[in-house]
mmCIF file of C-alpha atoms in Angstrom:
data_model
loop_
_atom_site.group_PDB
_atom_site.id
_atom_site.type_symbol
_atom_site.label_atom_id
_atom_site.label_comp_id
_atom_site.label_asym_id
_atom_site.label_seq_id
_atom_site.Cartn_x
_atom_site.Cartn_y
_atom_site.Cartn_z
ATOM 1 C CA UNK A 640 -36.636 -2.069 7.367
ATOM 2 C CA UNK A 641 -35.649 -0.999 10.650
ATOM 3 C CA UNK A 642 -31.709 0.120 10.894
ATOM 4 C CA UNK A 643 -29.955 -0.913 14.035
ATOM 5 C CA UNK A 644 -27.981 2.186 15.106
ATOM 6 C CA UNK A 645 -24.413 2.537 16.245
ATOM 7 C CA UNK A 646 -22.168 5.445 15.076
ATOM 8 C CA UNK A 647 -19.457 4.556 13.283
ATOM 9 C CA UNK A 648 -18.836 1.783 10.311
ATOM 10 C CA UNK A 649 -15.416 1.429 8.977
ATOM 11 C CA UNK A 650 -16.164 -0.531 5.667
ATOM 12 C CA UNK A 651 -12.792 -2.479 4.941
ATOM 13 C CA UNK A 652 -10.677 -4.671 7.063
ATOM 14 C CA UNK A 653 -6.964 -4.112 5.484
ATOM 15 C CA UNK A 654 -3.826 -2.266 7.285
ATOM 16 C CA UNK A 655 -5.757 1.190 6.451
ATOM 17 C CA UNK A 656 -9.145 0.558 8.204
ATOM 18 C CA UNK A 657 -8.220 -1.071 10.585
ATOM 19 C CA UNK A 658 -5.464 1.973 11.864
ATOM 20 C CA UNK A 659 -8.465 4.791 10.739
ATOM 21 C CA UNK A 660 -10.433 2.348 12.463
ATOM 22 C CA UNK A 661 -8.592 2.033 16.352
ATOM 23 C CA UNK A 662 -8.060 5.824 16.071
ATOM 24 C CA UNK A 663 -11.486 6.557 15.807
ATOM 25 C CA UNK A 664 -12.037 3.953 18.913
ATOM 26 C CA UNK A 665 -8.978 5.491 21.098
ATOM 27 C CA UNK A 666 -10.914 8.756 20.764
ATOM 28 C CA UNK A 667 -13.914 6.568 22.661
ATOM 29 C CA UNK A 668 -16.124 5.980 19.081
ATOM 30 C CA UNK A 669 -17.971 2.989 19.714
ATOM 31 C CA UNK A 670 -16.686 1.110 15.870
ATOM 32 C CA UNK A 671 -17.806 -1.913 13.605
ATOM 33 C CA UNK A 672 -15.220 -2.839 11.191
ATOM 34 C CA UNK A 673 -17.135 -4.940 8.538
ATOM 35 C CA UNK A 674 -15.299 -7.443 6.185
ATOM 36 C CA UNK A 675 -16.836 -8.749 2.780
ATOM 37 C CA UNK A 676 -13.479 -11.243 3.376
ATOM 38 C CA UNK A 677 -13.218 -14.298 5.522
ATOM 39 C CA UNK A 678 -10.461 -12.802 7.340
ATOM 40 C CA UNK A 679 -8.843 -9.590 7.701
ATOM 41 C CA UNK A 680 -6.261 -8.294 5.362
ATOM 42 C CA UNK A 681 -6.551 -10.675 2.893
ATOM 43 C CA UNK A 682 -6.100 -8.651 -0.715
ATOM 44 C CA UNK A 683 -4.165 -5.479 -0.892
ATOM 45 C CA UNK A 684 -2.554 -5.555 3.250
ATOM 46 C CA UNK A 685 -1.070 -9.657 2.268
ATOM 47 C CA UNK A 686 -0.460 -9.273 -1.392
ATOM 48 C CA UNK A 687 2.608 -6.839 -1.360
ATOM 49 C CA UNK A 688 6.472 -6.518 -0.449
ATOM 50 C CA UNK A 689 5.681 -5.077 3.184
ATOM 51 C CA UNK A 690 8.396 -2.778 2.675
ATOM 52 C CA UNK A 691 8.025 0.274 5.228
ATOM 53 C CA UNK A 692 9.429 3.388 2.226
ATOM 54 C CA UNK A 693 11.252 6.419 3.489
ATOM 55 C CA UNK A 694 8.652 9.169 0.356
ATOM 56 C CA UNK A 695 11.391 8.887 -1.999
ATOM 57 C CA UNK A 696 9.355 9.354 -5.306
ATOM 58 C CA UNK A 697 6.212 11.255 -5.070
ATOM 59 C CA UNK A 698 5.457 14.692 -5.418
ATOM 60 C CA UNK A 699 6.329 17.164 -2.693
ATOM 61 C CA UNK A 700 3.549 18.561 -1.102
ATOM 62 C CA UNK A 701 1.597 15.650 -2.212
ATOM 63 C CA UNK A 702 -0.532 12.943 0.122
ATOM 64 C CA UNK A 703 1.328 10.117 -0.768
ATOM 65 C CA UNK A 704 4.343 12.107 -0.193
ATOM 66 C CA UNK A 705 3.520 13.233 3.407
ATOM 67 C CA UNK A 706 1.604 10.911 4.987
ATOM 68 C CA UNK A 707 4.445 8.694 3.970
ATOM 69 C CA UNK A 708 7.562 10.350 5.625
ATOM 70 C CA UNK A 709 4.685 10.804 9.126
ATOM 71 C CA UNK A 710 3.551 7.770 8.685
ATOM 72 C CA UNK A 711 6.979 6.209 8.473
ATOM 73 C CA UNK A 712 7.689 7.556 11.527
ATOM 74 C CA UNK A 713 4.446 7.142 12.809
ATOM 75 C CA UNK A 714 4.663 3.146 11.928
ATOM 76 C CA UNK A 715 8.234 2.437 13.472
ATOM 77 C CA UNK A 716 7.654 4.245 17.085
ATOM 78 C CA UNK A 717 4.244 1.458 16.779
ATOM 79 C CA UNK A 718 6.252 -1.206 15.816
ATOM 80 C CA UNK A 719 8.805 -0.471 18.588
ATOM 81 C CA UNK A 720 5.975 0.345 21.363
ATOM 82 C CA UNK A 721 3.950 -2.721 20.295
ATOM 83 C CA UNK A 722 6.930 -5.797 19.714
ATOM 84 C CA UNK A 723 6.029 -6.305 15.800
ATOM 85 C CA UNK A 724 8.001 -8.016 13.712
ATOM 86 C CA UNK A 725 10.319 -5.459 11.606
ATOM 87 C CA UNK A 726 13.809 -4.318 10.193
ATOM 88 C CA UNK A 727 15.655 -1.086 9.242
ATOM 89 C CA UNK A 728 17.134 -3.422 5.908
ATOM 90 C CA UNK A 729 17.656 -0.364 4.609
ATOM 91 C CA UNK A 730 17.319 -0.103 0.563
ATOM 92 C CA UNK A 731 19.671 0.542 -2.231
ATOM 93 C CA UNK A 732 17.587 2.327 -5.671
ATOM 94 C CA UNK A 733 20.421 1.353 -8.259
ATOM 95 C CA UNK A 734 21.752 3.038 -11.639
ATOM 96 C CA UNK A 735 22.447 0.969 -14.162
ATOM 97 C CA UNK A 736 24.611 3.610 -16.675
ATOM 98 C CA UNK A 737 25.748 6.816 -16.010
ATOM 99 C CA UNK A 738 22.609 7.966 -18.044
ATOM 100 C CA UNK A 739 20.881 6.970 -14.732
ATOM 101 C CA UNK A 740 22.723 8.630 -12.232
ATOM 102 C CA UNK A 741 21.144 11.858 -13.677
ATOM 103 C CA UNK A 742 17.880 10.476 -12.438
ATOM 104 C CA UNK A 743 19.664 8.952 -8.632
ATOM 105 C CA UNK A 744 20.245 13.150 -7.971
ATOM 106 C CA UNK A 745 16.760 14.069 -9.282
ATOM 107 C CA UNK A 746 15.138 11.110 -6.984
ATOM 108 C CA UNK A 747 17.724 12.835 -3.902
ATOM 109 C CA UNK A 748 16.251 16.366 -4.771
ATOM 110 C CA UNK A 749 12.796 15.220 -4.819
ATOM 111 C CA UNK A 750 13.364 13.463 -1.495
ATOM 112 C CA UNK A 751 15.312 16.367 0.114
ATOM 113 C CA UNK A 752 11.465 18.135 -0.801
ATOM 114 C CA UNK A 753 9.898 15.492 1.046
ATOM 115 C CA UNK A 754 11.641 15.781 4.257
ATOM 116 C CA UNK A 755 13.614 12.493 3.519
ATOM 117 C CA UNK A 756 17.135 13.898 4.678
ATOM 118 C CA UNK A 757 19.396 10.967 5.498
ATOM 119 C CA UNK A 758 19.998 9.299 1.912
ATOM 120 C CA UNK A 759 23.295 9.192 0.561
ATOM 121 C CA UNK A 760 24.507 8.849 -3.018
ATOM 122 C CA UNK A 761 27.267 6.232 -3.486
ATOM 123 C CA UNK A 762 29.875 5.575 -6.802
ATOM 124 C CA UNK A 763 30.526 2.181 -7.693
ATOM 125 C CA UNK A 764 32.996 0.644 -5.518
ATOM 126 C CA UNK A 765 30.980 2.477 -2.232
ATOM 127 C CA UNK A 766 27.978 -0.238 -4.208
ATOM 128 C CA UNK A 767 30.212 -3.298 -4.517
ATOM 129 C CA UNK A 768 31.546 -3.028 -0.906
ATOM 130 C CA UNK A 769 27.776 -3.459 0.676
ATOM 131 C CA UNK A 770 26.717 -5.374 -2.253
ATOM 132 C CA UNK A 771 28.672 -6.965 -4.193
ATOM 133 C CA UNK A 772 26.415 -8.918 -5.951
ATOM 134 C CA UNK A 773 24.901 -5.683 -7.562
ATOM 135 C CA UNK A 774 26.212 -4.679 -10.567
ATOM 136 C CA UNK A 775 25.362 -1.013 -10.925
ATOM 137 C CA UNK A 776 27.171 2.362 -11.859
ATOM 138 C CA UNK A 777 25.959 4.121 -8.646
ATOM 139 C CA UNK A 778 23.350 3.576 -6.437
ATOM 140 C CA UNK A 779 21.148 6.087 -3.929
ATOM 141 C CA UNK A 780 21.009 4.291 -0.128
ATOM 142 C CA UNK A 781 18.399 5.022 1.851
ATOM 143 C CA UNK A 782 19.510 3.806 5.199
ATOM 144 C CA UNK A 783 15.734 3.997 7.169
ATOM 145 C CA UNK A 784 13.337 2.080 4.455
ATOM 146 C CA UNK A 785 12.294 -1.487 6.241
ATOM 147 C CA UNK A 786 9.981 -3.980 6.153
ATOM 148 C CA UNK A 787 7.126 -5.192 8.449
ATOM 149 C CA UNK A 788 5.144 -8.424 9.419
ATOM 150 C CA UNK A 789 1.559 -6.997 7.577
ATOM 151 C CA UNK A 790 0.055 -9.510 9.327
ATOM 152 C CA UNK A 791 0.705 -8.781 12.988
ATOM 153 C CA UNK A 792 0.149 -5.601 12.738
ATOM 154 C CA UNK A 793 -3.031 -5.738 10.857
ATOM 155 C CA UNK A 794 -3.474 -8.061 14.455
ATOM 156 C CA UNK A 795 -2.143 -5.677 17.001
ATOM 157 C CA UNK A 796 -4.943 -2.842 15.318
ATOM 158 C CA UNK A 797 -7.385 -4.872 15.498
ATOM 159 C CA UNK A 798 -6.584 -5.692 18.416
ATOM 160 C CA UNK A 799 -6.834 -2.421 19.900
ATOM 161 C CA UNK A 800 -10.278 -1.604 18.585
ATOM 162 C CA UNK A 801 -10.914 -4.426 20.594
ATOM 163 C CA UNK A 802 -10.247 -3.527 23.885
ATOM 164 C CA UNK A 803 -11.452 0.386 23.267
ATOM 165 C CA UNK A 804 -14.396 -1.817 23.144
ATOM 166 C CA UNK A 805 -14.634 -1.584 19.371
ATOM 167 C CA UNK A 806 -15.857 -5.127 16.762
ATOM 168 C CA UNK A 807 -14.309 -6.106 13.489
ATOM 169 C CA UNK A 808 -16.348 -8.406 11.731
ATOM 170 C CA UNK A 809 -15.753 -10.922 8.782
ATOM 171 C CA UNK A 810 -17.956 -12.392 5.854
ATOM 172 C CA UNK A 811 -20.151 -9.272 5.953
ATOM 173 C CA UNK A 812 -20.479 -7.362 2.824
ATOM 174 C CA UNK A 813 -22.071 -3.923 2.478
ATOM 175 C CA UNK A 814 -24.551 -3.991 -0.514
ATOM 176 C CA UNK A 815 -25.612 -0.243 -0.400
ATOM 177 C CA UNK A 816 -27.118 2.505 1.798
ATOM 178 C CA UNK A 817 -28.553 5.361 1.651
ATOM 179 C CA UNK A 818 -28.289 9.026 3.687
ATOM 180 C CA UNK A 819 -31.314 10.693 5.748
ATOM 181 C CA UNK A 820 -31.527 12.861 8.441
ATOM 182 C CA UNK A 821 -31.084 10.059 10.828
ATOM 183 C CA UNK A 822 -27.499 8.819 9.801
ATOM 184 C CA UNK A 823 -26.415 6.666 7.119
ATOM 185 C CA UNK A 824 -28.544 3.447 6.467
ATOM 186 C CA UNK A 825 -26.610 0.558 5.696
ATOM 187 C CA UNK A 826 -27.271 -2.982 3.771
ATOM 188 C CA UNK A 827 -25.220 -5.736 5.549
ATOM 189 C CA UNK A 828 -24.896 -8.723 4.032
ATOM 190 C CA UNK A 829 -23.738 -11.109 6.297
ATOM 191 C CA UNK A 830 -24.707 -14.751 6.093
ATOM 192 C CA UNK A 831 -29.186 -12.792 5.774
ATOM 193 C CA UNK A 832 -29.627 -9.115 5.195
ATOM 194 C CA UNK A 833 -29.119 -6.565 8.269
ATOM 195 C CA UNK A 834 -29.522 -2.712 8.482
ATOM 196 C CA UNK A 835 -27.250 -0.317 9.957
ATOM 197 C CA UNK A 836 -27.776 3.314 10.982
ATOM 198 C CA UNK A 837 -24.554 4.618 11.371
ATOM 199 C CA UNK A 838 -23.287 8.839 12.215
ATOM 200 C CA UNK A 839 -19.653 7.595 10.966
ATOM 201 C CA UNK A 840 -19.037 5.743 7.831
ATOM 202 C CA UNK A 841 -15.856 5.328 6.324
ATOM 203 C CA UNK A 842 -15.083 3.539 3.012
ATOM 204 C CA UNK A 843 -11.589 1.934 2.887
ATOM 205 C CA UNK A 844 -12.476 -0.362 0.768
ATOM 206 C CA UNK A 845 -9.313 -0.791 -1.131
ATOM 207 C CA UNK A 846 -9.625 -2.460 -5.058
ATOM 208 C CA UNK A 847 -13.696 -2.377 -3.865
ATOM 209 C CA UNK A 848 -13.945 1.330 -2.633
ATOM 210 C CA UNK A 849 -14.712 3.436 -5.845
ATOM 211 C CA UNK A 850 -17.634 -0.382 -5.958
ATOM 212 C CA UNK A 851 -18.806 0.700 -2.662
ATOM 213 C CA UNK A 852 -19.141 4.347 -3.117
ATOM 214 C CA UNK A 853 -21.209 3.473 -5.946
ATOM 215 C CA UNK A 854 -23.477 1.416 -3.777
ATOM 216 C CA UNK A 855 -24.979 4.881 -2.224
ATOM 217 C CA UNK A 856 -27.065 6.484 -4.840
ATOM 218 C CA UNK A 857 -26.443 10.389 -3.369
ATOM 219 C CA UNK A 858 -22.950 10.510 -3.367
ATOM 220 C CA UNK A 859 -22.314 12.734 -6.972
ATOM 221 C CA UNK A 860 -20.959 10.464 -9.720
ATOM 222 C CA UNK A 861 -18.345 13.501 -10.128
ATOM 223 C CA UNK A 862 -16.786 12.477 -6.500
ATOM 224 C CA UNK A 863 -16.242 8.486 -7.338
ATOM 225 C CA UNK A 864 -12.917 7.612 -9.502
ATOM 226 C CA UNK A 865 -12.907 5.190 -11.515
ATOM 227 C CA UNK A 866 -9.904 2.348 -10.028
ATOM 228 C CA UNK A 867 -7.837 0.910 -12.435
ATOM 229 C CA UNK A 868 -6.750 -2.420 -11.647
ATOM 230 C CA UNK A 869 -2.936 -3.393 -11.389
ATOM 231 C CA UNK A 870 -1.654 -6.502 -11.231
ATOM 232 C CA UNK A 871 1.713 -7.131 -10.380
ATOM 233 C CA UNK A 872 3.719 -10.882 -10.236
ATOM 234 C CA UNK A 873 6.440 -12.098 -7.576
ATOM 235 C CA UNK A 874 8.529 -14.790 -7.918
ATOM 236 C CA UNK A 875 10.497 -16.381 -4.843
ATOM 237 C CA UNK A 876 14.104 -17.030 -4.909
ATOM 238 C CA UNK A 877 15.466 -20.543 -3.459
ATOM 239 C CA UNK A 878 18.454 -20.957 -1.409
ATOM 240 C CA UNK A 879 20.256 -18.404 0.594
ATOM 241 C CA UNK A 880 19.560 -14.013 -0.782
ATOM 242 C CA UNK A 881 22.954 -13.177 -2.229
ATOM 243 C CA UNK A 882 21.796 -9.510 -0.605
ATOM 244 C CA UNK A 883 21.258 -7.942 2.620
ATOM 245 C CA UNK A 884 19.524 -5.151 1.750
ATOM 246 C CA UNK A 885 16.034 -4.316 -0.647
ATOM 247 C CA UNK A 886 17.237 -3.751 -4.378
ATOM 248 C CA UNK A 887 15.432 -1.269 -6.276
ATOM 249 C CA UNK A 888 15.953 0.026 -10.220
ATOM 250 C CA UNK A 889 14.782 3.015 -10.830
ATOM 251 C CA UNK A 890 11.362 3.609 -10.642
ATOM 252 C CA UNK A 891 9.279 3.100 -14.435
ATOM 253 C CA UNK A 892 5.734 4.939 -15.185
ATOM 254 C CA UNK A 893 2.954 2.334 -13.108
ATOM 255 C CA UNK A 894 5.265 1.016 -10.516
ATOM 256 C CA UNK A 895 8.950 1.603 -8.495
ATOM 257 C CA UNK A 896 10.304 -1.307 -10.413
ATOM 258 C CA UNK A 897 10.624 -5.499 -10.008
ATOM 259 C CA UNK A 898 13.414 -5.223 -7.448
ATOM 260 C CA UNK A 899 14.540 -7.808 -4.638
ATOM 261 C CA UNK A 900 12.771 -7.462 -1.765
ATOM 262 C CA UNK A 901 13.522 -9.361 1.785
ATOM 263 C CA UNK A 902 11.171 -11.258 4.809
ATOM 264 C CA UNK A 903 11.930 -10.890 7.992
ATOM 265 C CA UNK A 904 13.268 -14.548 7.944
ATOM 266 C CA UNK A 905 15.708 -13.363 4.693
ATOM 267 C CA UNK A 906 14.239 -14.946 2.141
ATOM 268 C CA UNK A 907 14.267 -13.213 -0.685
ATOM 269 C CA UNK A 908 12.098 -13.086 -3.387
ATOM 270 C CA UNK A 909 11.072 -10.663 -6.705
ATOM 271 C CA UNK A 910 8.130 -8.120 -7.933
ATOM 272 C CA UNK A 911 5.957 -7.079 -8.429
ATOM 273 C CA UNK A 912 5.827 -6.145 -12.264
ATOM 274 C CA UNK A 913 3.014 -4.139 -13.475
ATOM 275 C CA UNK A 914 0.389 -5.016 -15.904
ATOM 276 C CA UNK A 915 -3.491 -3.437 -16.189
ATOM 277 C CA UNK A 916 -5.756 -5.538 -16.026
ATOM 278 C CA UNK A 917 -9.676 -5.796 -15.689
ATOM 279 C CA UNK A 918 -11.053 -7.654 -12.870
ATOM 280 C CA UNK A 919 -9.193 -8.913 -10.077
ATOM 281 C CA UNK A 920 -7.803 -12.676 -10.714
ATOM 282 C CA UNK A 921 -5.115 -13.797 -8.817
ATOM 283 C CA UNK A 922 -3.767 -16.104 -11.237
ATOM 284 C CA UNK A 923 -0.128 -16.139 -11.812
ATOM 285 C CA UNK A 924 0.189 -15.684 -15.603
ATOM 286 C CA UNK A 925 2.427 -17.928 -17.142
ATOM 287 C CA UNK A 926 5.040 -16.507 -19.589
ATOM 288 C CA UNK A 927 6.106 -14.320 -17.442
ATOM 289 C CA UNK A 928 9.306 -14.910 -16.047
ATOM 290 C CA UNK A 929 11.448 -14.073 -18.729
ATOM 291 C CA UNK A 930 11.031 -10.375 -18.336
ATOM 292 C CA UNK A 931 12.149 -11.545 -14.721
ATOM 293 C CA UNK A 932 15.350 -12.626 -15.714
ATOM 294 C CA UNK A 933 15.790 -9.325 -18.428
ATOM 295 C CA UNK A 934 14.696 -6.768 -15.741
ATOM 296 C CA UNK A 935 16.567 -8.191 -13.042
ATOM 297 C CA UNK A 936 19.912 -9.394 -14.602
ATOM 298 C CA UNK A 937 20.069 -5.711 -15.983
ATOM 299 C CA UNK A 938 21.898 -5.009 -11.971
ATOM 300 C CA UNK A 939 22.054 -9.052 -10.400
ATOM 301 C CA UNK A 940 23.848 -10.357 -13.284
ATOM 302 C CA UNK A 941 25.054 -14.078 -11.641
ATOM 303 C CA UNK A 942 21.095 -14.562 -11.251
ATOM 304 C CA UNK A 943 20.752 -18.508 -11.775
ATOM 305 C CA UNK A 944 16.923 -17.997 -13.842
ATOM 306 C CA UNK A 945 16.318 -21.643 -12.074
ATOM 307 C CA UNK A 946 15.769 -20.935 -8.544
ATOM 308 C CA UNK A 947 12.633 -17.968 -9.707
ATOM 309 C CA UNK A 948 9.729 -19.835 -8.849
ATOM 310 C CA UNK A 949 6.051 -18.605 -8.948
ATOM 311 C CA UNK A 950 5.273 -17.056 -5.668
ATOM 312 C CA UNK A 951 1.845 -14.677 -5.285
ATOM 313 C CA UNK A 952 0.323 -12.329 -6.915
ATOM 314 C CA UNK A 953 -0.932 -8.024 -5.627
ATOM 315 C CA UNK A 954 -3.603 -6.228 -7.309
ATOM 316 C CA UNK A 955 -3.331 -2.119 -6.641
ATOM 317 C CA UNK A 956 -6.001 -0.105 -6.589
ATOM 318 C CA UNK A 957 -5.074 2.755 -8.972
ATOM 319 C CA UNK A 958 -6.400 6.437 -9.781
ATOM 320 C CA UNK A 959 -4.088 6.584 -12.250
ATOM 321 C CA UNK A 960 -4.734 5.252 -15.975
ATOM 322 C CA UNK A 961 -2.571 3.914 -18.615
ATOM 323 C CA UNK A 962 -2.152 7.232 -19.612
ATOM 324 C CA UNK A 963 -1.474 9.333 -16.751
ATOM 325 C CA UNK A 964 1.713 9.550 -14.904
ATOM 326 C CA UNK A 965 0.978 10.128 -11.450
ATOM 327 C CA UNK A 966 -2.513 10.486 -9.162
ATOM 328 C CA UNK A 967 -2.100 11.280 -5.611
ATOM 329 C CA UNK A 968 -4.456 9.631 -2.259
ATOM 330 C CA UNK A 969 -7.819 10.527 -2.624
ATOM 331 C CA UNK A 970 -10.141 11.493 0.609
ATOM 332 C CA UNK A 971 -12.832 11.940 -0.121
ATOM 333 C CA UNK A 972 -14.994 13.791 3.000
ATOM 334 C CA UNK A 973 -18.387 16.495 3.133
ATOM 335 C CA UNK A 974 -16.905 19.327 1.556
ATOM 336 C CA UNK A 975 -16.674 17.363 -1.435
ATOM 337 C CA UNK A 976 -19.753 14.758 -1.660
ATOM 338 C CA UNK A 977 -22.031 16.460 0.788
ATOM 339 C CA UNK A 978 -22.836 13.755 3.099
ATOM 340 C CA UNK A 979 -22.970 14.201 6.615
ATOM 341 C CA UNK A 980 -20.553 11.618 8.526
ATOM 342 C CA UNK A 981 -19.000 9.802 4.853
ATOM 343 C CA UNK A 982 -15.464 9.495 4.010
ATOM 344 C CA UNK A 983 -14.769 7.984 1.421
ATOM 345 C CA UNK A 984 -10.621 6.670 0.572
ATOM 346 C CA UNK A 985 -9.655 6.347 -2.942
ATOM 347 C CA UNK A 986 -6.534 5.034 -4.740
ATOM 348 C CA UNK A 987 -4.465 3.842 -1.431
ATOM 349 C CA UNK A 988 -2.089 2.011 -3.132
ATOM 350 C CA UNK A 989 1.431 2.102 -2.339
ATOM 351 C CA UNK A 990 2.911 3.165 -0.023
ATOM 352 C CA UNK A 991 -0.065 2.911 2.245
ATOM 353 C CA UNK A 992 0.942 0.463 4.245
ATOM 354 C CA UNK A 993 3.146 2.832 5.484
ATOM 355 C CA UNK A 994 1.131 5.992 5.675
ATOM 356 C CA UNK A 995 -2.120 3.898 7.460
ATOM 357 C CA UNK A 996 -1.711 5.858 10.728
ATOM 358 C CA UNK A 997 -1.032 9.086 8.912
ATOM 359 C CA UNK A 998 -3.779 8.295 6.687
ATOM 360 C CA UNK A 999 -6.043 7.798 10.264
ATOM 361 C CA UNK A 1000 -5.002 10.410 11.772
ATOM 362 C CA UNK A 1001 -6.329 12.582 8.312
ATOM 363 C CA UNK A 1002 -9.722 10.904 9.045
ATOM 364 C CA UNK A 1003 -9.900 11.206 12.689
ATOM 365 C CA UNK A 1004 -9.046 14.668 12.366
ATOM 366 C CA UNK A 1005 -11.495 14.844 10.167
ATOM 367 C CA UNK A 1006 -14.843 14.545 12.591
ATOM 368 C CA UNK A 1007 -12.928 16.689 15.759
#
């Protein structure tokens, strides 16, 4: 079947795919963004805490650390220039016992090595003045942590793409493809079947990135990592928030921990937990409340259990297996898999929202 010629196709209209498409469109590329769902940002980008992270947790020199630190500054500047709702609320990472204070000190040291130089270690008395409802031995204060309206951000990216002559096409699923000397041919299902022939293809499909890569048979299997799905529940909290900023426990092996998250209306929610799961299923699992209550009460002893109500579920695409500690973002380009014009983005979980503009710059710069 003949293929319709285009310059650049980005697969996935989440915050990272839209940021990449915006960057390429602003460089004069003709860009089409394909989104399988009926609207932009329906998966990872709309089912998270909407936090702008400073870059505290990740190994120095990792992509996660570099993109988070740079991405935070780029994101704040972009939001300010475009009037996108956001707040620099600040964040406290709390140590509930003296033995955990050492872990806070280690986190601060790691953050310093990553270029995060605005953290302050505060004691119990200082913490009580900032957040009287929090019971902890000490805390690490991050004043540059914030929150953002992720949907408004994605709409702004889409507007930038369209202003530069690009387009975002929903209900359009990539079913397969193959490269040849004329480019990369893509089979797109959108009502019927369409074939596109592109010079550049960016796979930013998030949860489906590994599946999309496998639909192009010429990519060597060794360059397609397994994506593990990790499910996270959020509970909403009725009534006025007892906190003025975000409150986090120390991170565990699988996540940053069940934390107190605030939206732009200062409504409080708690989450997420972290459970490896087999597939993409956004149903709320019964029986999680007791776990949440125990975890939250370790630093918020006055929690009223009846104010917790099931909220929503998010799923993260992790590259780390359950028995692994850390896996970085993976950007796999032609120097890896040998296919000119193709870039795959794998394992774009947290801090993907914060990192979106920095990741976009990496992809755009790879085609200079």
